[in-house]
Amino acid sequence: MGCEVDRVFIQAVEHRPKPTIIEVSGIPLIDLSPLNSVGPEGLQSLSGLIAEVGAACRDWGFFQVINHGVPLDLLDRIGSAAKEFFALSPEEKRKVRRDEMNWLGYFDTEHTKNVRDWKEVFDFVVHVPTVIPASYEADDQEVQELRNRWPTYPLELREASMEYARAVEKLAFKLLELISLSLDLPADRLSTFFKEQTSNIRVNHYPPCPGPHLALGVGRHKDPGGLTVLAQDDVGGLDVKRKTDGEWVRVKPIPDSYIINVGDIIQVWSNDRYESAEHRVSVNSEKERYSIPFFFNPAHHVMVKPLEELVSEENPAKYKEYNWGKFGKIRKQSNFKKLDIENLQISHFKISE
Ligand code: OGA
Ligand code: NI
């Protein structure tokens, strides 16, 4: 990536990170160990935990969890295999490069909000094949089967990744049930949307950057899917926009924890009771950083709209329905190359009051 910051990475002045950003501990920290002791009555009995999750989703759209049940050695294995992969030559990595038809594999020129990110990534889907629409055209019914692209070296990346995926997926379903209960819905109310899920895992590598005050690892954005379960290393750099005052705050790395954030789909399902949080990644000039988000996404054919149980005459639906598969397809298109238009957001489906 050169030793200077090319202008394609440079953020507009108002989006650059301030050097004074604070690392806060006020982000909700939730201990999930009660999950290990649920009796036959099920998760409903964990009213304290459900209330904590509900408050965190409402007030922050963002929280950290400990005692989450994902074995640490699975994270270590995917982490070290990914590190070996990113250490390969650019030519080697490009052998599994993403292309316009299949966005899985290696990519180092992603754009968020039309500015290039200071990062390289490796993407894979959790279920193979993953079915998505073949095009973003609304009336095109054709679908496409996505398959992963695995490098020949390191060989263990494939197995380590899939094993990790199965463990994090379990955690994601548990969190989804807790969120469902926190909205006074049955535990499995949201799970059915994930039957032919389009979830994916991304390994992010943020190399040291000579101009950390100018560029971002990932520009400000909200995650478009259901829920994100993110592992970060001990370097730090994830910033969240705090809802109470709009200030950017840094999420302090906690060993063996996950960061959970509400995605746009949960915002729409909950009819704005929960809001997805805007976040971004700051980089630094000394240390590289790794993170591994699991993006928990529903089936492509799911029509996303406020849940019937959560709307009423006094509280009418705030969004028109939209198709998740087409939405995702349009977003992928816009981060593949720099476009001159604003990319698609759920605000485009908002019903004006
Ligand atoms: C993302 C993201 C955060 C991080 O990839 O969508 O927000 O800490 N990553 O890498
Ligand atoms: Ni994100």
mmCIF file of C-alpha atoms and ligand atoms in Angstrom:
data_model
loop_
_atom_site.group_PDB
_atom_site.id
_atom_site.type_symbol
_atom_site.label_atom_id
_atom_site.label_comp_id
_atom_site.label_asym_id
_atom_site.label_seq_id
_atom_site.Cartn_x
_atom_site.Cartn_y
_atom_site.Cartn_z
ATOM 1 C CA MET A 1 0.000 0.000 0.000
ATOM 2 C CA GLY A 2 2.991 2.306 -0.370
ATOM 3 C CA CYS A 3 4.441 4.469 2.327
ATOM 4 C CA GLU A 4 2.305 7.501 1.725
ATOM 5 C CA VAL A 5 -1.414 7.861 1.834
ATOM 6 C CA ASP A 6 -2.732 7.971 -1.693
ATOM 7 C CA ARG A 7 -5.519 10.470 -2.150
ATOM 8 C CA VAL A 8 -8.065 7.682 -2.819
ATOM 9 C CA PHE A 9 -7.903 6.854 0.904
ATOM 10 C CA ILE A 10 -8.328 10.384 2.174
ATOM 11 C CA GLN A 11 -11.520 11.095 4.069
ATOM 12 C CA ALA A 12 -13.370 14.397 3.908
ATOM 13 C CA VAL A 13 -12.295 16.604 6.814
ATOM 14 C CA GLU A 14 -15.510 16.082 8.799
ATOM 15 C CA HIS A 15 -15.106 12.287 8.700
ATOM 16 C CA ARG A 16 -11.487 12.087 9.845
ATOM 17 C CA PRO A 17 -10.808 10.686 13.306
ATOM 18 C CA LYS A 18 -9.935 13.212 15.997
ATOM 19 C CA PRO A 19 -6.648 12.447 17.774
ATOM 20 C CA THR A 20 -8.388 12.976 21.118
ATOM 21 C CA ILE A 21 -10.843 10.112 20.771
ATOM 22 C CA ILE A 22 -11.645 8.477 24.087
ATOM 23 C CA GLU A 23 -11.651 4.797 24.905
ATOM 24 C CA VAL A 24 -14.760 4.344 26.988
ATOM 25 C CA SER A 25 -15.856 1.640 29.281
ATOM 26 C CA GLY A 26 -19.504 2.721 29.237
ATOM 27 C CA ILE A 27 -20.411 0.371 26.396
ATOM 28 C CA PRO A 28 -22.674 -2.315 27.888
ATOM 29 C CA LEU A 29 -20.798 -5.456 28.898
ATOM 30 C CA ILE A 30 -23.050 -8.493 29.196
ATOM 31 C CA ASP A 31 -22.126 -11.763 30.860
ATOM 32 C CA LEU A 32 -23.758 -14.604 28.934
ATOM 33 C CA SER A 33 -22.976 -17.334 31.461
ATOM 34 C CA PRO A 34 -26.662 -17.612 32.505
ATOM 35 C CA LEU A 35 -27.169 -19.247 29.086
ATOM 36 C CA ASN A 36 -25.338 -22.305 30.366
ATOM 37 C CA SER A 37 -27.849 -22.954 33.073
ATOM 38 C CA VAL A 38 -31.200 -22.681 31.330
ATOM 39 C CA GLY A 39 -33.690 -25.224 32.534
ATOM 40 C CA PRO A 40 -36.563 -26.831 30.630
ATOM 41 C CA GLU A 41 -38.521 -23.579 30.802
ATOM 42 C CA GLY A 42 -36.073 -22.152 28.285
ATOM 43 C CA LEU A 43 -34.513 -18.759 27.804
ATOM 44 C CA GLN A 44 -37.654 -16.946 29.016
ATOM 45 C CA SER A 45 -36.532 -17.619 32.572
ATOM 46 C CA LEU A 46 -33.485 -15.419 32.113
ATOM 47 C CA SER A 47 -35.394 -12.188 32.594
ATOM 48 C CA GLY A 48 -32.396 -10.253 33.918
ATOM 49 C CA LEU A 49 -30.284 -11.126 30.907
ATOM 50 C CA ILE A 50 -33.123 -10.386 28.479
ATOM 51 C CA ALA A 51 -33.596 -6.965 30.047
ATOM 52 C CA GLU A 52 -29.872 -6.227 29.774
ATOM 53 C CA VAL A 53 -29.821 -7.167 26.110
ATOM 54 C CA GLY A 54 -32.936 -5.087 25.446
ATOM 55 C CA ALA A 55 -31.505 -2.002 27.149
ATOM 56 C CA ALA A 56 -28.197 -2.340 25.286
ATOM 57 C CA CYS A 57 -29.968 -2.642 21.926
ATOM 58 C CA ARG A 58 -32.155 0.351 22.700
ATOM 59 C CA ASP A 59 -29.553 2.689 24.172
ATOM 60 C CA TRP A 60 -26.462 1.765 22.146
ATOM 61 C CA GLY A 61 -27.278 -0.707 19.387
ATOM 62 C CA PHE A 62 -23.931 -2.080 20.474
ATOM 63 C CA PHE A 63 -22.597 -4.224 23.329
ATOM 64 C CA GLN A 64 -19.828 -6.595 24.355
ATOM 65 C CA VAL A 65 -20.360 -10.131 25.637
ATOM 66 C CA ILE A 66 -18.210 -12.428 27.762
ATOM 67 C CA ASN A 67 -18.673 -16.108 28.642
ATOM 68 C CA HIS A 68 -20.179 -16.526 25.196
ATOM 69 C CA GLY A 69 -19.381 -20.219 24.696
ATOM 70 C CA VAL A 70 -17.224 -19.915 21.570
ATOM 71 C CA PRO A 71 -14.025 -21.886 22.280
ATOM 72 C CA LEU A 72 -11.006 -19.567 22.205
ATOM 73 C CA ASP A 73 -8.851 -22.097 20.349
ATOM 74 C CA LEU A 74 -11.191 -21.949 17.344
ATOM 75 C CA LEU A 75 -10.656 -18.198 17.137
ATOM 76 C CA ASP A 76 -6.900 -18.665 17.540
ATOM 77 C CA ARG A 77 -6.843 -21.183 14.697
ATOM 78 C CA ILE A 78 -8.681 -19.062 12.158
ATOM 79 C CA GLY A 79 -6.664 -16.035 13.322
ATOM 80 C CA SER A 80 -3.282 -17.630 12.720
ATOM 81 C CA ALA A 81 -4.281 -19.193 9.401
ATOM 82 C CA ALA A 82 -5.585 -15.818 8.223
ATOM 83 C CA LYS A 83 -2.363 -14.122 9.309
ATOM 84 C CA GLU A 84 -0.378 -16.569 7.186
ATOM 85 C CA PHE A 85 -2.652 -15.919 4.260
ATOM 86 C CA PHE A 86 -2.328 -12.124 4.440
ATOM 87 C CA ALA A 87 1.458 -12.490 4.642
ATOM 88 C CA LEU A 88 1.523 -14.028 1.135
ATOM 89 C CA SER A 89 2.589 -11.995 -1.883
ATOM 90 C CA PRO A 90 -0.055 -9.827 -3.581
ATOM 91 C CA GLU A 91 0.062 -12.174 -6.610
ATOM 92 C CA GLU A 92 -0.708 -15.213 -4.456
ATOM 93 C CA LYS A 93 -3.567 -13.475 -2.695
ATOM 94 C CA ARG A 94 -5.066 -12.265 -5.950
ATOM 95 C CA LYS A 95 -5.471 -15.872 -7.091
ATOM 96 C CA VAL A 96 -8.530 -15.987 -4.839
ATOM 97 C CA ARG A 97 -9.610 -12.460 -5.536
ATOM 98 C CA ARG A 98 -13.210 -11.327 -5.507
ATOM 99 C CA ASP A 99 -14.745 -10.461 -8.864
ATOM 100 C CA GLU A 100 -17.882 -8.776 -10.044
ATOM 101 C CA MET A 101 -19.953 -11.999 -10.095
ATOM 102 C CA ASN A 102 -18.733 -13.626 -6.883
ATOM 103 C CA TRP A 103 -17.730 -11.312 -4.055
ATOM 104 C CA LEU A 104 -16.127 -14.079 -1.942
ATOM 105 C CA GLY A 105 -12.389 -14.396 -1.411
ATOM 106 C CA TYR A 106 -9.670 -11.796 -1.150
ATOM 107 C CA PHE A 107 -10.194 -8.089 -1.703
ATOM 108 C CA ASP A 108 -8.066 -5.022 -1.027
ATOM 109 C CA THR A 109 -9.856 -2.194 -2.774
ATOM 110 C CA GLU A 110 -13.148 -1.929 -0.953
ATOM 111 C CA HIS A 111 -14.877 1.437 -0.746
ATOM 112 C CA THR A 112 -17.182 2.496 2.055
ATOM 113 C CA LYS A 113 -19.246 5.572 1.214
ATOM 114 C CA ASN A 114 -17.135 5.917 -1.935
ATOM 115 C CA VAL A 115 -13.792 6.380 -0.176
ATOM 116 C CA ARG A 116 -11.286 3.533 -0.206
ATOM 117 C CA ASP A 117 -10.707 1.663 3.074
ATOM 118 C CA TRP A 118 -7.201 1.077 4.487
ATOM 119 C CA LYS A 119 -7.561 -2.691 4.734
ATOM 120 C CA GLU A 120 -7.521 -6.043 3.023
ATOM 121 C CA VAL A 121 -10.170 -8.692 3.636
ATOM 122 C CA PHE A 122 -10.995 -12.336 3.123
ATOM 123 C CA ASP A 123 -14.688 -13.239 2.854
ATOM 124 C CA PHE A 124 -16.447 -16.594 3.013
ATOM 125 C CA VAL A 125 -20.028 -17.764 3.406
ATOM 126 C CA VAL A 126 -21.072 -19.939 6.279
ATOM 127 C CA HIS A 127 -23.361 -22.246 4.295
ATOM 128 C CA VAL A 128 -22.344 -23.605 0.909
ATOM 129 C CA PRO A 129 -23.804 -22.906 -1.513
ATOM 130 C CA THR A 130 -25.420 -19.647 -0.414
ATOM 131 C CA VAL A 131 -28.280 -18.650 -2.665
ATOM 132 C CA ILE A 132 -28.630 -14.975 -3.578
ATOM 133 C CA PRO A 133 -30.244 -13.087 -6.457
ATOM 134 C CA ALA A 134 -28.254 -13.175 -9.684
ATOM 135 C CA SER A 135 -28.759 -9.461 -10.278
ATOM 136 C CA TYR A 136 -30.010 -6.417 -8.443
ATOM 137 C CA GLU A 137 -32.770 -5.735 -11.004
ATOM 138 C CA ALA A 138 -36.056 -5.887 -9.098
ATOM 139 C CA ASP A 139 -37.916 -8.000 -11.663
ATOM 140 C CA ASP A 140 -35.111 -10.486 -12.350
ATOM 141 C CA GLN A 141 -36.058 -13.708 -10.481
ATOM 142 C CA GLU A 142 -32.879 -15.562 -11.342
ATOM 143 C CA VAL A 143 -30.709 -16.747 -8.444
ATOM 144 C CA GLN A 144 -27.037 -17.474 -8.069
ATOM 145 C CA GLU A 145 -25.225 -20.065 -5.939
ATOM 146 C CA LEU A 146 -22.240 -18.629 -4.119
ATOM 147 C CA ARG A 147 -19.285 -20.876 -3.327
ATOM 148 C CA ASN A 148 -16.186 -20.055 -1.333
ATOM 149 C CA ARG A 149 -12.750 -19.474 -2.799
ATOM 150 C CA TRP A 150 -10.077 -21.076 -0.653
ATOM 151 C CA PRO A 151 -6.370 -20.487 -1.127
ATOM 152 C CA THR A 152 -4.072 -23.488 -1.536
ATOM 153 C CA TYR A 153 -1.878 -21.984 1.153
ATOM 154 C CA PRO A 154 -2.362 -22.109 4.069
ATOM 155 C CA LEU A 155 -4.427 -25.224 3.617
ATOM 156 C CA GLU A 156 -5.876 -25.111 7.118
ATOM 157 C CA LEU A 157 -7.623 -21.780 6.511
ATOM 158 C CA ARG A 158 -10.611 -23.630 5.087
ATOM 159 C CA GLU A 159 -11.187 -26.039 7.939
ATOM 160 C CA ALA A 160 -10.361 -23.519 10.658
ATOM 161 C CA SER A 161 -12.795 -21.061 9.089
ATOM 162 C CA MET A 162 -15.696 -23.470 8.766
ATOM 163 C CA GLU A 163 -15.252 -24.815 12.263
ATOM 164 C CA TYR A 164 -15.150 -21.312 13.670
ATOM 165 C CA ALA A 165 -18.242 -20.424 11.638
ATOM 166 C CA ARG A 166 -20.285 -23.223 13.181
ATOM 167 C CA ALA A 167 -19.415 -22.103 16.706
ATOM 168 C CA VAL A 168 -20.148 -18.415 16.144
ATOM 169 C CA GLU A 169 -23.372 -19.233 14.356
ATOM 170 C CA LYS A 170 -24.632 -20.946 17.508
ATOM 171 C CA LEU A 171 -23.871 -17.825 19.514
ATOM 172 C CA ALA A 172 -25.628 -15.667 16.911
ATOM 173 C CA PHE A 173 -28.822 -17.754 17.176
ATOM 174 C CA LYS A 174 -28.755 -17.469 20.973
ATOM 175 C CA LEU A 175 -28.396 -13.690 20.739
ATOM 176 C CA LEU A 176 -31.216 -13.531 18.230
ATOM 177 C CA GLU A 177 -33.465 -15.418 20.639
ATOM 178 C CA LEU A 178 -32.574 -13.058 23.466
ATOM 179 C CA ILE A 179 -33.293 -10.064 21.259
ATOM 180 C CA SER A 180 -36.595 -11.577 20.207
ATOM 181 C CA LEU A 181 -37.602 -12.119 23.842
ATOM 182 C CA SER A 182 -36.512 -8.583 24.697
ATOM 183 C CA LEU A 183 -39.064 -7.337 22.156
ATOM 184 C CA ASP A 184 -41.737 -9.390 23.971
ATOM 185 C CA LEU A 185 -41.849 -11.868 21.106
ATOM 186 C CA PRO A 186 -41.476 -15.659 21.241
ATOM 187 C CA ALA A 187 -37.829 -16.770 21.370
ATOM 188 C CA ASP A 188 -37.942 -18.240 17.865
ATOM 189 C CA ARG A 189 -39.851 -15.378 16.205
ATOM 190 C CA LEU A 190 -36.825 -14.175 14.228
ATOM 191 C CA SER A 191 -34.978 -17.462 13.736
ATOM 192 C CA THR A 192 -37.205 -18.623 10.877
ATOM 193 C CA PHE A 193 -35.916 -15.799 8.652
ATOM 194 C CA PHE A 194 -32.448 -17.361 8.917
ATOM 195 C CA LYS A 195 -33.368 -20.787 7.574
ATOM 196 C CA GLU A 196 -31.537 -20.289 4.291
ATOM 197 C CA GLN A 197 -29.247 -17.703 5.745
ATOM 198 C CA THR A 198 -26.846 -15.626 3.678
ATOM 199 C CA SER A 199 -24.427 -15.065 6.566
ATOM 200 C CA ASN A 200 -20.770 -14.504 5.922
ATOM 201 C CA ILE A 201 -17.572 -14.122 7.830
ATOM 202 C CA ARG A 202 -14.948 -11.588 6.956
ATOM 203 C CA VAL A 203 -11.382 -11.501 8.159
ATOM 204 C CA ASN A 204 -10.176 -7.907 8.215
ATOM 205 C CA HIS A 205 -6.496 -7.007 8.154
ATOM 206 C CA TYR A 206 -5.636 -3.366 8.746
ATOM 207 C CA PRO A 207 -1.950 -2.746 7.983
ATOM 208 C CA PRO A 208 -0.152 0.099 9.757
ATOM 209 C CA CYS A 209 -1.007 3.379 8.042
ATOM 210 C CA PRO A 210 1.348 6.343 7.678
ATOM 211 C CA GLY A 211 -1.556 8.778 7.766
ATOM 212 C CA PRO A 212 -3.977 7.557 10.432
ATOM 213 C CA HIS A 213 -5.416 11.064 10.774
ATOM 214 C CA LEU A 214 -6.431 11.090 7.088
ATOM 215 C CA ALA A 215 -7.638 7.592 6.254
ATOM 216 C CA LEU A 216 -9.903 5.025 7.905
ATOM 217 C CA GLY A 217 -9.696 1.227 8.042
ATOM 218 C CA VAL A 218 -13.427 1.167 7.344
ATOM 219 C CA GLY A 219 -15.352 4.352 6.764
ATOM 220 C CA ARG A 220 -18.390 5.198 8.886
ATOM 221 C CA HIS A 221 -21.276 2.831 8.185
ATOM 222 C CA LYS A 222 -24.024 0.722 9.695
ATOM 223 C CA ASP A 223 -24.081 -3.010 9.107
ATOM 224 C CA PRO A 224 -26.941 -3.738 6.703
ATOM 225 C CA GLY A 225 -27.828 -7.274 7.884
ATOM 226 C CA GLY A 226 -29.383 -8.766 10.999
ATOM 227 C CA LEU A 227 -26.719 -8.903 13.656
ATOM 228 C CA THR A 228 -22.924 -8.731 13.746
ATOM 229 C CA VAL A 229 -20.755 -10.817 16.083
ATOM 230 C CA LEU A 230 -17.248 -9.389 15.931
ATOM 231 C CA ALA A 231 -13.956 -10.566 17.386
ATOM 232 C CA GLN A 232 -11.201 -7.962 17.560
ATOM 233 C CA ASP A 233 -7.600 -8.361 18.665
ATOM 234 C CA ASP A 234 -5.939 -6.316 21.414
ATOM 235 C CA VAL A 235 -4.871 -3.349 19.244
ATOM 236 C CA GLY A 236 -8.109 -1.359 19.273
ATOM 237 C CA GLY A 237 -9.488 0.985 16.637
ATOM 238 C CA LEU A 238 -13.212 0.271 16.403
ATOM 239 C CA ASP A 239 -15.135 3.497 16.992
ATOM 240 C CA VAL A 240 -18.875 3.718 17.671
ATOM 241 C CA LYS A 241 -21.015 6.791 17.430
ATOM 242 C CA ARG A 242 -22.601 7.128 20.848
ATOM 243 C CA LYS A 243 -26.326 7.729 20.562
ATOM 244 C CA THR A 244 -26.686 10.037 23.543
ATOM 245 C CA ASP A 245 -24.406 12.782 22.197
ATOM 246 C CA GLY A 246 -23.243 11.734 18.729
ATOM 247 C CA GLU A 247 -19.623 11.510 19.928
ATOM 248 C CA TRP A 248 -17.267 8.895 18.436
ATOM 249 C CA VAL A 249 -15.940 6.606 21.158
ATOM 250 C CA ARG A 250 -13.427 3.794 20.935
ATOM 251 C CA VAL A 251 -14.431 0.259 21.941
ATOM 252 C CA LYS A 252 -11.894 -1.028 24.427
ATOM 253 C CA PRO A 253 -10.652 -4.508 23.532
ATOM 254 C CA ILE A 254 -11.612 -7.046 26.212
ATOM 255 C CA PRO A 255 -9.828 -10.418 26.011
ATOM 256 C CA ASP A 256 -12.076 -13.297 24.890
ATOM 257 C CA SER A 257 -15.118 -11.104 24.307
ATOM 258 C CA TYR A 258 -17.312 -10.405 21.298
ATOM 259 C CA ILE A 259 -18.751 -7.140 20.128
ATOM 260 C CA ILE A 260 -22.361 -7.408 19.068
ATOM 261 C CA ASN A 261 -24.093 -4.838 16.977
ATOM 262 C CA VAL A 262 -27.635 -4.512 15.822
ATOM 263 C CA GLY A 263 -27.874 -4.368 12.040
ATOM 264 C CA ASP A 264 -30.301 -2.397 9.909
ATOM 265 C CA ILE A 265 -32.679 -5.347 9.557
ATOM 266 C CA ILE A 266 -33.291 -5.538 13.303
ATOM 267 C CA GLN A 267 -33.888 -1.806 13.255
ATOM 268 C CA VAL A 268 -36.617 -2.275 10.642
ATOM 269 C CA TRP A 269 -38.130 -5.400 12.268
ATOM 270 C CA SER A 270 -38.326 -3.558 15.589
ATOM 271 C CA ASN A 271 -39.822 -0.499 13.894
ATOM 272 C CA ASP A 272 -37.025 1.684 15.309
ATOM 273 C CA ARG A 273 -37.255 0.390 18.891
ATOM 274 C CA TYR A 274 -33.687 -0.697 18.317
ATOM 275 C CA GLU A 275 -31.331 1.234 16.111
ATOM 276 C CA SER A 276 -28.242 0.032 14.316
ATOM 277 C CA ALA A 277 -25.203 1.991 15.458
ATOM 278 C CA GLU A 278 -22.903 3.847 13.129
ATOM 279 C CA HIS A 279 -19.299 2.681 13.463
ATOM 280 C CA ARG A 280 -15.938 2.882 11.715
ATOM 281 C CA VAL A 281 -12.373 1.684 12.122
ATOM 282 C CA SER A 282 -9.458 3.990 12.884
ATOM 283 C CA VAL A 283 -5.985 2.786 11.952
ATOM 284 C CA ASN A 284 -2.644 3.586 13.501
ATOM 285 C CA SER A 285 0.880 4.086 12.234
ATOM 286 C CA GLU A 286 2.614 1.404 14.303
ATOM 287 C CA LYS A 287 0.495 -1.675 14.625
ATOM 288 C CA GLU A 288 -1.424 -3.832 12.248
ATOM 289 C CA ARG A 289 -4.829 -4.976 13.464
ATOM 290 C CA TYR A 290 -7.071 -7.966 12.778
ATOM 291 C CA SER A 291 -10.788 -8.392 13.315
ATOM 292 C CA ILE A 292 -13.261 -11.109 12.359
ATOM 293 C CA PRO A 293 -16.923 -10.142 12.018
ATOM 294 C CA PHE A 294 -19.671 -12.713 11.518
ATOM 295 C CA PHE A 295 -22.493 -11.038 9.616
ATOM 296 C CA PHE A 296 -25.675 -12.879 10.526
ATOM 297 C CA ASN A 297 -28.003 -12.365 7.593
ATOM 298 C CA PRO A 298 -31.409 -13.850 6.685
ATOM 299 C CA ALA A 299 -32.396 -15.747 3.535
ATOM 300 C CA HIS A 300 -32.287 -13.733 0.324
ATOM 301 C CA HIS A 301 -36.056 -14.063 -0.230
ATOM 302 C CA VAL A 302 -36.959 -12.464 3.113
ATOM 303 C CA MET A 303 -39.077 -9.351 2.725
ATOM 304 C CA VAL A 304 -37.944 -7.038 5.506
ATOM 305 C CA LYS A 305 -40.600 -4.916 7.204
ATOM 306 C CA PRO A 306 -41.647 -3.939 10.734
ATOM 307 C CA LEU A 307 -43.023 -6.995 12.560
ATOM 308 C CA GLU A 308 -46.820 -7.024 12.778
ATOM 309 C CA GLU A 309 -46.722 -7.524 16.539
ATOM 310 C CA LEU A 310 -44.773 -4.295 16.939
ATOM 311 C CA VAL A 311 -46.970 -2.000 14.895
ATOM 312 C CA SER A 312 -50.366 -0.635 15.787
ATOM 313 C CA GLU A 313 -52.623 2.254 14.924
ATOM 314 C CA GLU A 314 -50.742 4.493 17.349
ATOM 315 C CA ASN A 315 -47.392 3.155 16.223
ATOM 316 C CA PRO A 316 -47.658 2.562 12.483
ATOM 317 C CA ALA A 317 -44.966 0.913 10.393
ATOM 318 C CA LYS A 318 -42.076 3.283 9.760
ATOM 319 C CA TYR A 319 -40.714 1.379 6.748
ATOM 320 C CA LYS A 320 -41.962 0.017 3.479
ATOM 321 C CA GLU A 321 -40.990 -3.590 2.900
ATOM 322 C CA TYR A 322 -37.924 -4.456 0.876
ATOM 323 C CA ASN A 323 -36.235 -7.613 -0.293
ATOM 324 C CA TRP A 324 -33.051 -8.500 1.599
ATOM 325 C CA GLY A 325 -31.375 -10.291 -1.319
ATOM 326 C CA LYS A 326 -31.755 -7.366 -3.708
ATOM 327 C CA PHE A 327 -30.733 -4.882 -1.028
ATOM 328 C CA GLY A 328 -27.564 -6.833 -0.286
ATOM 329 C CA LYS A 329 -26.788 -7.162 -3.977
ATOM 330 C CA ILE A 330 -26.972 -3.413 -4.542
ATOM 331 C CA ARG A 331 -24.749 -2.722 -1.539
ATOM 332 C CA LYS A 332 -22.128 -5.231 -2.723
ATOM 333 C CA GLN A 333 -22.090 -3.559 -6.108
ATOM 334 C CA SER A 334 -21.415 -0.176 -4.566
ATOM 335 C CA ASN A 335 -18.484 -1.269 -2.435
ATOM 336 C CA PHE A 336 -16.827 -3.089 -5.337
ATOM 337 C CA LYS A 337 -15.989 0.134 -7.077
ATOM 338 C CA LYS A 338 -16.263 3.806 -6.461
ATOM 339 C CA LEU A 339 -19.618 5.118 -7.582
ATOM 340 C CA ASP A 340 -20.833 8.663 -7.865
ATOM 341 C CA ILE A 341 -24.130 7.986 -6.159
ATOM 342 C CA GLU A 342 -24.924 7.503 -2.493
ATOM 343 C CA ASN A 343 -25.277 3.793 -1.739
ATOM 344 C CA LEU A 344 -28.595 2.229 -0.763
ATOM 345 C CA GLN A 345 -29.674 2.668 2.888
ATOM 346 C CA ILE A 346 -32.767 1.631 4.844
ATOM 347 C CA SER A 347 -33.633 5.324 5.087
ATOM 348 C CA HIS A 348 -34.696 5.037 1.450
ATOM 349 C CA PHE A 349 -37.574 2.827 2.616
ATOM 350 C CA LYS A 350 -38.624 5.090 5.440
ATOM 351 C CA ILE A 351 -42.259 6.153 5.362
ATOM 352 C CA SER A 352 -42.420 9.892 5.893
ATOM 353 C CA GLU A 353 -44.451 10.943 8.889
HETATM 354 C C1 OGA B 1 -17.061 -4.198 9.341
HETATM 355 C C2 OGA B 1 -16.630 -3.528 10.580
HETATM 356 C C3 OGA B 1 -15.133 -3.430 12.435
HETATM 357 C C4 OGA B 1 -13.754 -3.845 12.852
HETATM 358 O O1 OGA B 1 -16.232 -4.948 8.759
HETATM 359 O O2 OGA B 1 -18.238 -4.001 8.944
HETATM 360 O O3 OGA B 1 -17.342 -2.679 11.042
HETATM 361 O O4 OGA B 1 -13.435 -3.665 14.032
HETATM 362 N N1 OGA B 1 -15.479 -3.914 11.152
HETATM 363 O O5 OGA B 1 -12.992 -4.336 12.019
HETATM 364 NI NI NI B 2 -19.372 -2.824 10.300
#
